Every structure is written in structure tokens, then in C-alpha cells.
Coordinates of C-alpha atoms in Angstrom, one line a residue:
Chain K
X1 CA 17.0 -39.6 15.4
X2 CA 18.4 -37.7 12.2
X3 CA 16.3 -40.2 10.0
X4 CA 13.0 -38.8 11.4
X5 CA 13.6 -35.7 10.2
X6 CA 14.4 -37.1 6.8
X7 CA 11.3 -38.8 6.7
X8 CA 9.5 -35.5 7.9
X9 CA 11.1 -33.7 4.9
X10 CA 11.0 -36.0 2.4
X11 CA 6.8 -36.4 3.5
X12 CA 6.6 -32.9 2.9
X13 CA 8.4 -32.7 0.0
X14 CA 5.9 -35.3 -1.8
X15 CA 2.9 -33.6 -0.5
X16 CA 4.3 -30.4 -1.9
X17 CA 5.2 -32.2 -5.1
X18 CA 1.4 -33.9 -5.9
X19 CA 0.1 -30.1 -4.6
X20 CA -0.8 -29.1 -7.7
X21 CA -2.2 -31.9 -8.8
X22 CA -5.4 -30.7 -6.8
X23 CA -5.0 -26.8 -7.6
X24 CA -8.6 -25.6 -6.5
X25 CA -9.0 -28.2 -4.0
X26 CA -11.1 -28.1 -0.7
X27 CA -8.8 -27.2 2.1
X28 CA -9.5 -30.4 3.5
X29 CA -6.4 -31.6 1.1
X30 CA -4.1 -29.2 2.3
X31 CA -0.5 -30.6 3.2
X32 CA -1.0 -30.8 6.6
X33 CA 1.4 -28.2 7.6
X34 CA -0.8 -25.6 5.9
X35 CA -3.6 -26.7 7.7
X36 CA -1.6 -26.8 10.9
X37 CA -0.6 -23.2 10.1
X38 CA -3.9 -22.0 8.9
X39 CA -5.7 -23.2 12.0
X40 CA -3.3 -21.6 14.3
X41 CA -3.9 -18.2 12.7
X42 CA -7.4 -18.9 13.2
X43 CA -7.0 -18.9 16.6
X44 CA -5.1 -16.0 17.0
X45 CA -8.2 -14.4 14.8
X46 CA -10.7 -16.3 17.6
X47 CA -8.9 -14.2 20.5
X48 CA -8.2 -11.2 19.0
X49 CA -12.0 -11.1 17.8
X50 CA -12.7 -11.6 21.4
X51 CA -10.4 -8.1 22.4
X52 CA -11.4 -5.7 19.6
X53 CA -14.7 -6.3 20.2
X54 CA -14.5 -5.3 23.4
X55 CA -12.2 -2.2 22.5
X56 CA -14.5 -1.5 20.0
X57 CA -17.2 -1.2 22.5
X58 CA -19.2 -4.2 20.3
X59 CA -18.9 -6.1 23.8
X60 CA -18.7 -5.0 27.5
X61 CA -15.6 -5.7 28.7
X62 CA -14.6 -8.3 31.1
X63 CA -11.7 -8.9 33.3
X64 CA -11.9 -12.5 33.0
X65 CA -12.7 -13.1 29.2
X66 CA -10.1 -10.3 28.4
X67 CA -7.3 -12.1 30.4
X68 CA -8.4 -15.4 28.8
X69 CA -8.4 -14.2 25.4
X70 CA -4.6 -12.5 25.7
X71 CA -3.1 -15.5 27.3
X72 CA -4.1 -17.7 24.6
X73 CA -2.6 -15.5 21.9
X74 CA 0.5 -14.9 23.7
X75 CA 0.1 -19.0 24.1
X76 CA -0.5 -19.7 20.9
X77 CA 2.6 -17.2 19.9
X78 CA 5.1 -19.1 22.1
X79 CA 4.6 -22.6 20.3
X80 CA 7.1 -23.8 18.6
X81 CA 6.1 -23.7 15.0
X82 CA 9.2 -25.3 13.0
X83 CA 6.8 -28.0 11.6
X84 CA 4.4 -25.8 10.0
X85 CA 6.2 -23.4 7.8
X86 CA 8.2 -26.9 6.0
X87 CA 9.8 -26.4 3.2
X88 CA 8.0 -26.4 -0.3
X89 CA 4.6 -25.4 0.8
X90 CA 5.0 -21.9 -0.1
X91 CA 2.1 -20.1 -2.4
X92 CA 3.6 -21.0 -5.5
X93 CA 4.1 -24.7 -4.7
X94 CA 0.5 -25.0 -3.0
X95 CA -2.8 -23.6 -4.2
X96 CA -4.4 -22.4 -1.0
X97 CA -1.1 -21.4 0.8
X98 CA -0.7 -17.7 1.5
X99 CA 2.8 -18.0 2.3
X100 CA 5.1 -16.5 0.1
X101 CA 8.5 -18.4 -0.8
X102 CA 10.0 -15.1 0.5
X103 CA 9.6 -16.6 3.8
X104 CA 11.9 -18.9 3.6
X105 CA 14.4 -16.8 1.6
X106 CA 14.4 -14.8 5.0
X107 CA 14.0 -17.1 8.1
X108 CA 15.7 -15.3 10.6
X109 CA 13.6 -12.1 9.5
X110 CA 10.2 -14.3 10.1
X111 CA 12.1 -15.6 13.0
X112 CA 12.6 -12.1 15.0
X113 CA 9.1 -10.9 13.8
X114 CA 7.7 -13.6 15.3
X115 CA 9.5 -13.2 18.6
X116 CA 8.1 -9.5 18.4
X117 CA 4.3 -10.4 18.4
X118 CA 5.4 -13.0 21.3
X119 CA 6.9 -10.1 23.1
X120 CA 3.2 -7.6 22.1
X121 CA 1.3 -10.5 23.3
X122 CA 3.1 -10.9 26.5
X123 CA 2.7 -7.6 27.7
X124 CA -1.5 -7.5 26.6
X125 CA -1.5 -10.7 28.4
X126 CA 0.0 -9.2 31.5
X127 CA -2.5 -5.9 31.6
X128 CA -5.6 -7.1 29.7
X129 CA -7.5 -7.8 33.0
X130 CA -7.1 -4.0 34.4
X131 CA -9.3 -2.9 32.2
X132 CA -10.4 -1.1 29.0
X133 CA -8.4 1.0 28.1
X134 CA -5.6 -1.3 28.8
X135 CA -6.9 -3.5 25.8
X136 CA -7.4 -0.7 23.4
X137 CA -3.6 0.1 24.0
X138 CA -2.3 -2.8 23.9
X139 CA -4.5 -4.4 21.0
X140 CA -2.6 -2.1 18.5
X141 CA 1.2 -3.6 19.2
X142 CA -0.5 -7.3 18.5
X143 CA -2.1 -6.3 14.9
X144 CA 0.9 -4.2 13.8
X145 CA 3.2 -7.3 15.0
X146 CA 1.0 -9.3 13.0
X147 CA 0.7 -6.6 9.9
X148 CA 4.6 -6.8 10.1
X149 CA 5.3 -10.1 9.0
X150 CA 1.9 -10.3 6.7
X151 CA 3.3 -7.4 4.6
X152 CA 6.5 -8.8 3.9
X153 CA 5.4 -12.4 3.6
X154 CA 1.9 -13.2 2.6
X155 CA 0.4 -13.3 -0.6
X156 CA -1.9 -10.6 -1.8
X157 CA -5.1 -12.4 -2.3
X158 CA -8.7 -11.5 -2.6
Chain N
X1 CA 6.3 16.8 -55.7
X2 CA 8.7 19.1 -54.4
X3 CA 6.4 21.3 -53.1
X4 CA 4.7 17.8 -51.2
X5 CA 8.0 17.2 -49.5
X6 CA 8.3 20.8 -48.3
X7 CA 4.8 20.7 -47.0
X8 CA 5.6 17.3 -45.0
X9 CA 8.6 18.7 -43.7
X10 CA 6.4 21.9 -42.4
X11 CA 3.8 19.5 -41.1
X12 CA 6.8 17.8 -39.0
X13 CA 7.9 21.1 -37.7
X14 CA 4.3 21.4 -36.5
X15 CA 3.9 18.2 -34.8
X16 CA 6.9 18.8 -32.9
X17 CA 5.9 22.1 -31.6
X18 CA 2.9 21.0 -30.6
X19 CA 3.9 17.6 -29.2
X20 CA 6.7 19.7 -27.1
X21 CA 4.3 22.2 -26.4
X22 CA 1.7 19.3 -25.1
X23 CA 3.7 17.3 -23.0
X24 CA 6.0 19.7 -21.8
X25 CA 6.6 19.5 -18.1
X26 CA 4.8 21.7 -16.6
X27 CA 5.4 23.4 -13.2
X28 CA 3.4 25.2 -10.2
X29 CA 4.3 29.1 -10.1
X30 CA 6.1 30.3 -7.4
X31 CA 4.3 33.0 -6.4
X32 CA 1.1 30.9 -6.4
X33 CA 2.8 28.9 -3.3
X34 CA 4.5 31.6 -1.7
X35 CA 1.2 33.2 -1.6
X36 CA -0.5 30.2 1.1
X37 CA 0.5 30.1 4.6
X38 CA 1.2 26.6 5.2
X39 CA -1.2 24.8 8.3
X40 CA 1.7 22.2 9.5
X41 CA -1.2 20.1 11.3
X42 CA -3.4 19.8 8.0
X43 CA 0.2 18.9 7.0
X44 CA 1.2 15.9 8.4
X45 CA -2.9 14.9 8.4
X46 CA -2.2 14.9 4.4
X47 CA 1.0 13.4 4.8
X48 CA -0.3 10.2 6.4
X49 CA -3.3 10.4 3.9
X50 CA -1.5 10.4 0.8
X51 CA 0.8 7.5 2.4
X52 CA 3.7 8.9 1.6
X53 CA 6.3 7.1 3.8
X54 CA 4.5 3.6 2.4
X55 CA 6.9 4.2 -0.4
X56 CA 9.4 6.5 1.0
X57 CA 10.3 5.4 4.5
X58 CA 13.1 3.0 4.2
X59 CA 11.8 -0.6 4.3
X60 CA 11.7 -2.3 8.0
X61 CA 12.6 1.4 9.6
X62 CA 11.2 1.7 12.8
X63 CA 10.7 5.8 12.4
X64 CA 8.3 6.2 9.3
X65 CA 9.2 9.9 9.6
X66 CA 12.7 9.3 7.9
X67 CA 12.1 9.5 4.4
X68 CA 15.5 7.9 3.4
X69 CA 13.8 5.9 -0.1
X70 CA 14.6 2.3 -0.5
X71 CA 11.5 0.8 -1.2
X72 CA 11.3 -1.1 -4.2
X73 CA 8.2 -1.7 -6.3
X74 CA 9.3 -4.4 -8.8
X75 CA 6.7 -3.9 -11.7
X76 CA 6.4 -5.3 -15.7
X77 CA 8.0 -2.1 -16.5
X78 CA 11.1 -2.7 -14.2
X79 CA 11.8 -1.7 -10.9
X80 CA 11.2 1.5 -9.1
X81 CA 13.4 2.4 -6.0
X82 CA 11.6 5.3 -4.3
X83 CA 13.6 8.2 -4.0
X84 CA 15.1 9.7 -0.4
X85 CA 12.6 12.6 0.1
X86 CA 14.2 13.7 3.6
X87 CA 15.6 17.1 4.2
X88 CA 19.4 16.2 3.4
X89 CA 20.3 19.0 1.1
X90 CA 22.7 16.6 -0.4
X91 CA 20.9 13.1 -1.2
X92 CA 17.4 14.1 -0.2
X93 CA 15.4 17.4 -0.9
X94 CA 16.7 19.8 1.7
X95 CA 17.5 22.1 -0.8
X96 CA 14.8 22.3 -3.0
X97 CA 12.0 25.3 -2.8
X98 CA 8.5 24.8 -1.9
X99 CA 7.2 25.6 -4.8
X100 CA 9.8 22.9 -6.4
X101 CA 8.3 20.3 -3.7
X102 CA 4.9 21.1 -4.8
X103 CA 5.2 21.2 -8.4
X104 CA 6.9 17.5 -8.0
X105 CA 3.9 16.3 -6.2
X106 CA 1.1 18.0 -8.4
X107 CA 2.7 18.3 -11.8
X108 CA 5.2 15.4 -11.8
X109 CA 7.9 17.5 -12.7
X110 CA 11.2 17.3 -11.0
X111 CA 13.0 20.7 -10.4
X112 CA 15.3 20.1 -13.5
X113 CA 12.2 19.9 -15.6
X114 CA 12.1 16.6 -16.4
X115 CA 8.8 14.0 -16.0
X116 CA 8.6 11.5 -13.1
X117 CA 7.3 8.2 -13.3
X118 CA 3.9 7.6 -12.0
X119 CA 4.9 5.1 -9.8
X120 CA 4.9 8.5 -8.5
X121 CA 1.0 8.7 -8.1
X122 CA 0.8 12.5 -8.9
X123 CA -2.0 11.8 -11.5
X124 CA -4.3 11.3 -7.9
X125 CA -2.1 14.0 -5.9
X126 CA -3.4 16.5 -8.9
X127 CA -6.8 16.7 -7.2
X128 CA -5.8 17.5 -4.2
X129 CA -6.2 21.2 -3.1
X130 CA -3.3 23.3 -3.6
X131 CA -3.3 24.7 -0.2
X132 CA -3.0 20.9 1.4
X133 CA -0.4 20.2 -0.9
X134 CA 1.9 23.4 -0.1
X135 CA 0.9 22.4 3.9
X136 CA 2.5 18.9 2.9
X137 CA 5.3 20.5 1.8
X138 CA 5.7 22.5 5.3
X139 CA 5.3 19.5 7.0
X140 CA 8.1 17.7 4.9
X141 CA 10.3 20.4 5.7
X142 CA 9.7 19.7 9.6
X143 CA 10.9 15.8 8.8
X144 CA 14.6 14.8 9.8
X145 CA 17.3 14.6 7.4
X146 CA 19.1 11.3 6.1
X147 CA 22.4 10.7 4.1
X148 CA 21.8 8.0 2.1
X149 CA 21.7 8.0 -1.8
X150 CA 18.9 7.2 -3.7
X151 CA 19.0 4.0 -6.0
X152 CA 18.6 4.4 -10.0
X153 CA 15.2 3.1 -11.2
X154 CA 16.1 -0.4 -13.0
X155 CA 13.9 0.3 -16.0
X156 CA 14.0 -1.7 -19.3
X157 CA 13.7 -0.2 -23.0
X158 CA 11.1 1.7 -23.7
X159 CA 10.4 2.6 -20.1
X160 CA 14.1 3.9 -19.6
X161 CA 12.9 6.9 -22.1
X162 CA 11.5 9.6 -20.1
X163 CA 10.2 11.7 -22.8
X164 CA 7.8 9.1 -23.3
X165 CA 6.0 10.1 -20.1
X166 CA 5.2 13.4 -21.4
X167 CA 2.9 11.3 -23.9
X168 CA 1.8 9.2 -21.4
X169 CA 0.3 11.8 -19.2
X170 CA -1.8 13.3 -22.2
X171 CA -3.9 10.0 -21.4
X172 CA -2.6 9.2 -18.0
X173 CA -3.6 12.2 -16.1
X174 CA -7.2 13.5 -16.0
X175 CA -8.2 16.4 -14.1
X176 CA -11.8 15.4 -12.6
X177 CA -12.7 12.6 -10.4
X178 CA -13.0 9.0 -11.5
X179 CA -16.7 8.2 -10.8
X180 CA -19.7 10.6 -9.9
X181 CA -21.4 10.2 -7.0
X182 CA -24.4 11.8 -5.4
X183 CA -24.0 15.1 -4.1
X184 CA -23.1 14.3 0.0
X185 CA -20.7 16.1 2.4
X186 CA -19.3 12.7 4.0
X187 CA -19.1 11.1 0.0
X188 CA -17.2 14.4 -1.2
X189 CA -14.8 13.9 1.9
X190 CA -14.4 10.6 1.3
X191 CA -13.6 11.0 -2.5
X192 CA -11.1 13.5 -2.1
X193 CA -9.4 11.6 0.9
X194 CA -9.6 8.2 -1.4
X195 CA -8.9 9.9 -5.2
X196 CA -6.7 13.0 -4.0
X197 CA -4.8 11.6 -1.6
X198 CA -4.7 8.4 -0.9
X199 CA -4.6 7.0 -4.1
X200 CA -6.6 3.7 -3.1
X201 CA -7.5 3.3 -7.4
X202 CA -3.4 3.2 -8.1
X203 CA -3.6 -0.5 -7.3
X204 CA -7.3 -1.7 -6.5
X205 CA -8.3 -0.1 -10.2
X206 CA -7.3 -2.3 -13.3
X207 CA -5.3 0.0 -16.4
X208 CA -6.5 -0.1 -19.5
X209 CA -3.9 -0.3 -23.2
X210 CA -2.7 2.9 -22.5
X211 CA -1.8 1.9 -18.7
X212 CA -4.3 4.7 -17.4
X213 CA -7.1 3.6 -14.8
X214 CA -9.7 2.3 -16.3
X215 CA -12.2 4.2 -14.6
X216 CA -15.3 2.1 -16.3
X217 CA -14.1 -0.7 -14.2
X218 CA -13.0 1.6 -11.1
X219 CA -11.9 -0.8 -8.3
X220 CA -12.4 -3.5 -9.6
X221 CA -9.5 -5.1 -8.8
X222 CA -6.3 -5.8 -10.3
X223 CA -3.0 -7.6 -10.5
X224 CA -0.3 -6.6 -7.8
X225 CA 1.6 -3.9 -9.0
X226 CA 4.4 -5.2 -7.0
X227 CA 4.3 -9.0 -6.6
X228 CA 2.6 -11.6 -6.9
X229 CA -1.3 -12.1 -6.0
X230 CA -4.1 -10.3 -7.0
X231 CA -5.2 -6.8 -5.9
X232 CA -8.7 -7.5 -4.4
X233 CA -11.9 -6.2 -5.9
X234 CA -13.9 -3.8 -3.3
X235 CA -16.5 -2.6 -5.0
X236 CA -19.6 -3.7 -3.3
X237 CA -19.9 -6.6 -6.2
X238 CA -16.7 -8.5 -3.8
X239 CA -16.6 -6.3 -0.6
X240 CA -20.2 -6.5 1.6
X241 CA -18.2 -5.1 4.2
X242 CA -19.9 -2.8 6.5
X243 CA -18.8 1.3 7.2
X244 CA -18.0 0.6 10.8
X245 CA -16.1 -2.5 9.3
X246 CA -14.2 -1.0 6.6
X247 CA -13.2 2.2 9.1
X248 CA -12.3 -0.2 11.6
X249 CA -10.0 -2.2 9.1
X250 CA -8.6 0.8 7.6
X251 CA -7.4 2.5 10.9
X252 CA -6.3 -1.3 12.4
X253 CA -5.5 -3.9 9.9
X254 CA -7.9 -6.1 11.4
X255 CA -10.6 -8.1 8.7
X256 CA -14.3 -8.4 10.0
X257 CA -12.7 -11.8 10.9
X258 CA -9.7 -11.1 12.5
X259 CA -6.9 -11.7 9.5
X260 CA -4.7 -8.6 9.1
X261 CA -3.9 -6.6 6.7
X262 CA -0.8 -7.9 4.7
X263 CA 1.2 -7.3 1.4
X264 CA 1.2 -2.8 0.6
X265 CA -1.9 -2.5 2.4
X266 CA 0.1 -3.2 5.9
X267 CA 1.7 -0.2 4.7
X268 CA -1.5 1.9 3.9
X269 CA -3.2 1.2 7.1
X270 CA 0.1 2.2 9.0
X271 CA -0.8 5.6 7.2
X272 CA -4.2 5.4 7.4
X273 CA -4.3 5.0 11.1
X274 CA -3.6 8.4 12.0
X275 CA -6.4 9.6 10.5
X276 CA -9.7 10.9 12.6
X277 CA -12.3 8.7 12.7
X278 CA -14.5 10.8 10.3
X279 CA -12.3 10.8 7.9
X280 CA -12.1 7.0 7.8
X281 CA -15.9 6.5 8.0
X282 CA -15.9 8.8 4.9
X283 CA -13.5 6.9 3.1
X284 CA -15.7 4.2 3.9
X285 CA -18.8 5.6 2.9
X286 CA -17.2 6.6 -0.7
X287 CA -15.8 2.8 -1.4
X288 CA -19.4 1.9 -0.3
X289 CA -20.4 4.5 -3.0
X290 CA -18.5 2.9 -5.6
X291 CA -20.5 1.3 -8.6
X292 CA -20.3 -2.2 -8.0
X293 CA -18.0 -3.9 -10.9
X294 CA -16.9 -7.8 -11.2

């Protein structure tokens, strides 16, 4: 049992080590854990796409869609995402990570802002189906959740 | 040969005067504030606008009404901690006049006379109207107080030398707008919000030698101020964002894809947000406007 997570470490620490050996790479040779990461904000993106285009009035709303899109993200927040923010793939050890190593200086930070977009994305999963307006008020929690640990921790990038 | 030395000397003299006399800190008059009756809506409209509390809110505060300071923008020149601007007589500015308030904003001048820093962005807030200013000023005055000290600026040699910004605004600070644009009611809104206020070119503009905008190359894109990364280009060379996109964005954080806004622009849109939605589309329509640069 406390090998594997050796293993795990010492895996990433070589990926993170040969990283920028391929500076300007595909992502396709992302260390896996930035890929991991990268496609889970993807999905949030997906969902919330999904909401603010109905609260934008870009799409009619519906019930069903609207509940399906908010239980994913509030899904998708609850996972248990140890694995993807490892050690040493930070934006100056990886080309193509937009994670700054201030993350890591500041765990339990990330930690509690994490636990507040879980907390935003419980309560638009819980009202998202009772209509409009109840996804145009609770959309705004979920992006400022998400602003809050993007402004401290990721990289300013074009 | 005597006669040279004397004139050298006089020549000296001269260039003193008039280098004191041209970079003197300059100040607004009372009586020209005293004389507008402050419009505490307008107020608090210019307030979120000019982004104030992106700077002077303490960092991670819940309330970005309490303008304790705290916020650190850690630049080549050194590090600036922005100032507690609350209403604490004591260790914010509850004590100081309007016209004192104003003059800071406008003139970069502190009430002792001497020059801020521009990390201070007074060379945009000089655009701005008078009358929004002094309203700012009302507004600020409406803010709660908060007892805690501001931080010294942790400035190397030769930025430790205040004189020096005296000099520095001779090239620093213009009076006229950075680009011209055709002659449009929703552009000229969208200018003033952008130039005046909210000061969008401090970061998104390259300097030039002299550390003043470059305004050839006017949002362009630059390094972060503050950090590391770049600052991105949105000029419509980079940015093919549309209006409805870029208002939408600036008033939620949310990309035309869904990322969010991160880094000091997490910050701006906080701001931002509370502005009416034509004032967002005109902001909009002016970074549209913008002459596209690579």
C-alpha cells in the first residue's frame, strides 16, 4: 500500500522532469494528470455552456436539460481530484499547464475554494429545474466560485 | 572663462526652476470641488468602473466595500502594497477633504504634496470628468471604516526616489485619449468607460523606454504587470470575439467557451459586473474599435 503511492509520485515526478524536453508539444503529451485536469474543466465548460445559454436566452430553457446540466457540474465538483493536481506539473515545470506553483504553496486555500464551488453547484443543482430565473441566479455563485480559485492560481495566458 | 562658469551656474539655476516648476505636484482647487454636488449613484457606478477595490479591497475579503489595502502587485520595479483607502481617519482616509481625495485620484498628488506611483493609474483617472470623480469621492465617503495600517511600498533604487515621478509624468501622463476613433455615441461611452475609468490599457497595452503606454501598439498585449504569463492581446488582430461575447464575459467571467476569467481580470470582472448592460456593450464596441495590432 505505501509503495503505490511512491510509484505514483516518483511517475510523476519523471514525467514532470522530461516536460520540457517537449516545450510546445501537442497536448496529446501532456503528463497525464494535466490532461486528467484539463478534461475535467472541460466538462465543467460543457455544462455551464449548456446553463448560460439558456440564461442568456441563446436557448429556451428546459427543466430537464437544466437539471442535467447542474448535476453534472456539482458531480464533476465532488470527485476526488488528489491525482490530478500532483506535484511538479505546475506551469513552470510543464509547457501547457496553467497551474501556477502557487497552488501547491497553498493547498488548503485551493482545498476550501474548491469545497465552495461544490457547495454553488449543489444548490444550482437543487433549483435548476424550477425554472429560468432560478438559473440566471444561481449561474453567477458557480463562475465567481470558479473566478475565485482562477485568480489566485492560474496562469495569465493568451 | 570666468564669466563661462557664472553663466553655467545661471543656466543651472534655470533648469531647476523650471524642472521644479514642470513637475511640481500639482493639485485640484478646492473651490472647483466644493462647487459640484456629488450624484452618490453615478458614484458608486464609477466606483466599480474604475475597479477600485481590485487593488484596494483586502485580498480574499468577502465585502469588496472595505477598502482596508493589502493587495500586492509585485512588479520589476518592486512591490506595490495598495494603500487602506477606507474612512478610518487614522490609517485610511477619513480625514482627508474632498478636494484632497480628488486631487489624489486626478493629479496623483497626495495631500502632503508629494507624487504617487502609477501603479496608481491616475494617468487614465485624468480623463475622467471632474464631476464623476468628486461623485467617487462622495461615494467613498459612504464606505465603512477599517483599522489596519497600510504596508510600505518595497521599492528598489532608483524607484525608491519619488522625485523622479515628477519626471516621469512629463512623459507618462497625456491629457487626450490613446487612439481616435470615429465619431459614435456608444464608441465615445465606451472609450471613456475603458480609457477614463477602467483603465483596461494599464495592463493589456505594452510600455515603451520611458515606461508610458505605447499607444502605437495600444492593446496589444503585454507581460503581467504582476506575475507571471502574458497579458493577452485584444485587439481584433487576437480577439474575434463578438460584442454580445465580450459584454457577456466582462459582466460574468465566462469565455465564449466556458473557461473563466482568472489572474487580475477575476478581479476586473467582479467590478465590471455591476455595470448596466449598455455600458458593457459599449466597452465592447470600443475594444472592437481598437486598431488591430500583433
Amino acid at each position: 500500500m505505501s509503495k503505490f503511492p511512491k510509484i505514483l509520485i516518483a511517475a510523476t515526478l519523471a514525467a514532470a522532469v522530461s516536460a520540457p524536453a517537449f516545450a510546445e508539444s501537442h497536448s496529446a503529451d501532456l503528463p497525464p494528470a494535466v490532461k486528467a485536469r484539463q478534461a475535467h474543466m472541460q466538462l465543467y465548460a460543457h455544462n455551464i455552456g449548456i446553463l448560460a445559454g439558456m440564461a442568456r436566452g441563446t436557448a429556451e430553457y428546459n427543466a430537464e436539460a437544466a437539471s442535467a446540466a447542474a448535476s453534472n457540474i456539482a458531480a464533476l465538483s465532488s470527485l476526488n481530484q488528489s491525482t490530478y493536481w500532483a506535484p511538479g506539473t505546475d506551469s513552470d515545470a510543464v509547457e501547457g499547464s496553467r497551474a501556477l506553483p502557487a497552488l501547491w504553496e497553498n493547498i488548503p486555500d485551493a482545498i476550501a475554494k474548491g469545497e465552495a464551488l461544490t457547495t454553488a453547484a449543489a444548490a444550482l443543482a437543487g433549483t435548476a429545474g424550477d425554472g429560468l430565473e432560478a438559473v440566471q441566479a444561481g449561474l453567477g455563485p458557480v463562475g465567481r466560485a470558479c473566478g475565485a480559485c482562477h485568480e489566485d492560481y492560474q496562469l495569465s495566458d493568451e | 572663462m570666468k564669466r563661462f562658469g557664472l553663466i553655467i551656474l545661471g543656466l543651472g539655476a534655470l533648469a531647476l526652476v523650471a524642472g521644479w516648476a514642470l513637475t511640481r505636484p500639482a493639485t485640484i482647487p478646492a473651490d472647483e470641488v466644493a462647487a459640484i454636488t456629488p450624484d452618490l449613484a453615478r458614484g458608486e457606478l464609477v466606483f466599480h468602473a474604475a475597479g477600485c477595490a481590485s487593488c484596494h479591497a483586502a485580498p480574499d475579503a468577502e465585502d469588496k466595500t472595505i477598502l482596508a489595502g493589502g493587495y500586492r502587485l509585485d512588479t520589476p520595479a518592486g512591490v506595490f502594497v495598495a494603500p487602506n483607502i477606507s474612512q478610518d481617519p487614522e490609517y485610511g482616509i477619513g480625514n482627508w477633504t474632498r478636494a484632497e481625495v480628488v486631487t489624489a485620484i486626478i493629479k496623483g498628488t497626495s495631500p502632503d504634496g508629494r507624487h504617487y506611483y502609477p501603479a496608481f493609474p491616475y494617468p487614465a483617472y485624468n480623463k475622467a470628468e471632474l464631476s464623476d470623480i468628486v461623485s467617487l469621492a462622495a461615494y467613498l465617503e459612504t464606505l465603512p471604516a477599517d483599522p489596519t495600517p497600510s504596508q510600505p511600498h518595497e521599492l528598489g533604487f532608483p524607484y525608491s526616489i519619488r522625485v523622479g515621478i515628477g519626471l516621469w509624468k512629463l512623459v507618462g501622463v497625456t491629457d487626450g485619449y490613446a487612439i481616435d476613433l470615429p465619431d459614435d455615441p456608444q464608441l465615445a461611452r465606451g472609450q471613456y468607460l475603458s480609457e477614463a475609468l477602467a483603465h483596461c490599457g494599464e495592463c493589456h497595452t505594452p510600455r515603451n523606454m520611458q515606461q508610458a503606454l505605447d499607444t502605437t501598439r495600444w492593446f496589444a498585449g503585454a507581460p503581467n504587470p504582476s506575475g507571471r504569463g502574458t497579458i493577452p492581446n485584444i485587439t481584433p488582430a487576437k480577439l474575434d470575439w463578438s460584442l454580445d461575447d465580450i459584454a457577456a464575459y466582462l459582466e460574468t467571467g465566462f469565455t465564449p467557451d466556458f473557461d473563466v476569467a482568472g489572474g487580475t481580470m477575476a478581479a476586473v470582472v467582479q467590478g465590471l459586473g455591476n455595470l448596466p448592460k449598455e455600458d458593457l456593450e459599449a466597452i465592447a464596441a470600443y475594444v472592437k474599435a481598437v486598431p488591430a495590432a500583433e
